[in-house]
Tab-separated table of C-alpha atoms in Angstrom:
chain	number	residue	atom	x	y	z
O	1285	MET	CA	-0.005	-0.099	0.075
O	1286	LYS	CA	1.222	3.094	-0.812
O	1287	ILE	CA	0.528	6.219	1.537
O	1288	ARG	CA	-0.316	9.251	-0.020
O	1289	SER	CA	0.210	13.040	0.999
O	1290	SER	CA	0.059	15.958	-0.679
O	1291	ASN	CA	3.326	18.160	-0.672
O	1292	ASP	CA	1.500	20.889	0.417
O	1293	MET	CA	0.594	18.117	3.589
O	1294	LYS	CA	4.107	17.410	3.670
O	1295	ARG	CA	5.178	21.097	3.954
O	1296	TYR	CA	2.761	21.285	6.807
O	1297	ASN	CA	3.693	18.632	8.674
O	1298	HIS	CA	7.829	19.827	8.113
O	1299	LEU	CA	6.779	23.060	9.602
O	1300	CYS	CA	4.797	21.614	12.635
O	1301	GLY	CA	7.741	19.400	13.160
O	1302	GLU	CA	9.909	22.404	12.840
O	1303	ILE	CA	8.095	24.447	15.133
O	1304	GLU	CA	7.918	21.765	17.976
O	1305	ALA	CA	11.754	21.296	17.928
O	1306	VAL	CA	12.490	24.845	18.349
O	1307	TYR	CA	10.100	25.278	21.137
O	1308	HIS	CA	12.372	22.148	22.480
O	1309	GLU	CA	15.785	23.884	22.226
O	1310	MET	CA	14.595	26.899	23.662
O	1311	SER	CA	13.249	24.262	26.620
O	1312	LEU	CA	16.653	22.721	26.922
O	1313	LYS	CA	18.323	26.383	26.492
O	1314	LEU	CA	16.582	27.721	29.428
O	1315	GLY	CA	17.102	24.407	31.406
O	1316	LEU	CA	13.554	23.178	31.667
O	1317	SER	CA	12.270	20.028	30.172
O	1318	ASP	CA	9.413	20.141	27.757
O	1319	SER	CA	6.542	18.951	30.043
O	1320	ALA	CA	8.083	21.177	32.716
O	1321	MET	CA	7.924	24.166	30.223
O	1322	ALA	CA	4.181	23.020	29.270
O	1323	VAL	CA	3.155	23.714	32.554
O	1324	LEU	CA	4.857	27.165	33.256
O	1325	TYR	CA	3.738	28.542	30.308
O	1326	SER	CA	0.105	27.242	30.650
O	1327	ILE	CA	0.199	29.006	34.341
O	1328	CYS	CA	1.640	32.413	32.629
O	1329	ILE	CA	-0.390	32.833	29.865
O	1330	GLY	CA	-3.465	33.243	32.706
O	1331	GLY	CA	-1.209	34.751	35.117
O	1332	ASP	CA	-0.086	32.944	38.162
O	1333	SER	CA	-2.067	30.009	38.068
O	1334	CYS	CA	-3.770	27.645	35.358
O	1335	LEU	CA	-6.670	24.886	36.065
O	1336	LEU	CA	-4.812	21.227	36.191
O	1337	GLN	CA	-7.012	20.202	33.062
O	1338	GLU	CA	-6.678	23.469	31.132
O	1339	ILE	CA	-2.888	23.088	31.508
O	1340	CYS	CA	-3.278	19.698	29.862
O	1341	ARG	CA	-5.831	21.332	27.000
O	1342	GLN	CA	-3.585	23.658	26.251
O	1343	SER	CA	-0.455	22.059	25.953
O	1344	GLY	CA	-1.278	19.096	24.425
O	1345	VAL	CA	0.559	16.869	26.578
O	1346	SER	CA	-0.593	13.962	28.289
O	1347	LYS	CA	-2.409	14.557	31.896
O	1348	GLN	CA	0.599	11.381	32.749
O	1349	THR	CA	3.154	13.663	31.847
O	1350	ILE	CA	2.019	16.563	32.775
O	1351	ASN	CA	1.556	15.489	36.364
O	1352	SER	CA	5.018	14.155	36.605
O	1353	ALA	CA	6.158	17.345	35.448
O	1354	ILE	CA	3.546	19.559	38.483
O	1355	ARG	CA	4.932	16.552	41.112
O	1356	LYS	CA	8.811	17.671	40.150
O	1357	LEU	CA	8.125	20.815	40.175
O	1358	GLU	CA	5.858	20.887	43.362
O	1359	ALA	CA	9.215	18.814	45.263
O	1360	GLU	CA	11.469	22.101	43.818
O	1361	GLY	CA	9.537	24.520	45.501
O	1362	ILE	CA	7.747	26.161	42.035
O	1363	LEU	CA	4.481	25.618	42.487
O	1364	TYR	CA	1.750	23.992	44.566
O	1365	LEU	CA	-1.799	22.775	43.965
O	1366	GLU	CA	-4.828	24.036	45.758
O	1367	SER	CA	-8.294	22.324	45.590
O	1368	VAL	CA	-10.586	24.263	43.326
O	1369	ASN	CA	-13.630	21.719	43.904
O	1370	ALA	CA	-14.305	18.165	44.040
O	1371	LYS	CA	-12.599	17.283	40.531
O	1372	ASN	CA	-10.713	20.642	39.754
O	1373	LYS	CA	-7.513	21.285	41.232
O	1374	ASN	CA	-5.417	24.805	40.928
O	1375	VAL	CA	-1.360	24.853	39.928
O	1376	CYS	CA	-0.163	27.635	41.469
O	1377	LEU	CA	3.214	29.286	41.116
O	1378	THR	CA	5.246	30.003	44.609
O	1379	GLU	CA	7.246	33.265	44.718
O	1380	LYS	CA	10.268	30.916	43.393
O	1381	GLY	CA	8.153	29.264	40.740
O	1382	LYS	CA	7.418	33.069	39.216
O	1383	LEU	CA	10.847	34.116	39.532
O	1384	LEU	CA	11.430	30.738	37.471
O	1385	ALA	CA	8.666	31.776	35.038
O	1386	GLN	CA	9.936	35.026	34.158
O	1387	SER	CA	13.131	33.687	33.295
O	1388	THR	CA	11.452	30.911	31.294
O	1389	ALA	CA	8.084	30.703	29.926
O	1390	ILE	CA	7.707	34.612	30.091
O	1391	LYS	CA	10.578	34.716	27.618
O	1392	ILE	CA	9.000	32.721	25.166
O	1393	ILE	CA	5.987	34.215	25.627
O	1394	ASP	CA	7.558	37.956	24.913
O	1395	ILE	CA	9.350	36.144	22.101
O	1396	GLU	CA	5.886	34.735	20.459
O	1397	ASN	CA	4.415	38.349	21.120
O	1398	SER	CA	7.606	39.914	19.127
O	1399	ILE	CA	6.749	38.099	16.495
O	1400	PHE	CA	3.240	38.707	15.938
O	1401	ALA	CA	4.079	42.364	16.972
O	1402	SER	CA	6.333	42.585	13.767
O	1403	TRP	CA	3.559	41.252	11.319
O	1404	GLN	CA	1.035	43.156	9.620
O	1405	THR	CA	-2.106	42.999	11.775
O	1406	GLU	CA	-4.085	41.731	8.870
O	1407	ASP	CA	-1.372	38.586	8.388
O	1408	VAL	CA	-2.261	37.729	12.682
O	1409	GLU	CA	-5.533	37.297	11.730
O	1410	LYS	CA	-5.537	35.572	8.287
O	1411	TYR	CA	-3.167	33.312	10.219
O	1412	LEU	CA	-4.632	32.575	12.696
O	1413	GLU	CA	-7.933	32.290	11.300
O	1414	LEU	CA	-6.680	29.529	9.198
O	1415	THR	CA	-5.240	27.835	11.912
O	1416	GLU	CA	-8.602	28.002	13.492
O	1417	ARG	CA	-10.308	26.794	10.568
O	1418	PHE	CA	-7.248	23.764	9.943
O	1419	LEU	CA	-8.316	22.729	13.707
O	1420	THR	CA	-12.298	23.113	13.206
O	1421	SER	CA	-12.482	21.002	10.283
O	1422	LEU	CA	-9.673	18.326	11.456
O	1423	GLN	CA	-11.771	17.569	14.900
O	1424	GLU	CA	-14.844	17.722	12.797
O	1425	GLU	CA	-13.424	14.939	10.845
O	1426	THR	CA	-12.188	12.744	13.446
O	1427	LYS	CA	-15.733	12.615	14.958
O	1428	LYS	CA	-16.948	11.314	11.768
O	1429	MET	CA	-14.131	8.659	11.817
O	1430	LYS	CA	-14.992	5.073	13.053
O	1431	GLY	CA	-12.872	2.780	15.227
O	1432	VAL	CA	-10.231	-0.018	14.034
O	1433	SER	CA	-10.916	-3.193	15.227
O	1434	ARG	CA	-7.615	-5.165	15.696
């Protein structure tokens, strides 16, 4: 069976992989694992805390991997968990965590913001619109998929 992929999809997948590689390189340069960076980054987007389930959703990283990163960061005094209700926990930065976030995740957020700020407003809007449209279509097609029996 020959697997088919359009040149556009090959280019898209290549670009996604390269972008992920750059984020991995930034995490390494800043002394964090990808999962620890995902936790700090997600928290910083919203302020000093974030729901655990929101970190998993925003990062696309598995709950198990995020939980492992959180346990490690908690042991290092970077963050702590607080119960919101029976089902939800908030992941909160300690003062030490806020300092670490400032020198890591916030640096990345600043870089991303400066890149978008250097683009024409219309280009940013079009990029985000097309990315969202691709995501929505992909989600819709995923709902239509039937599972494969082995």
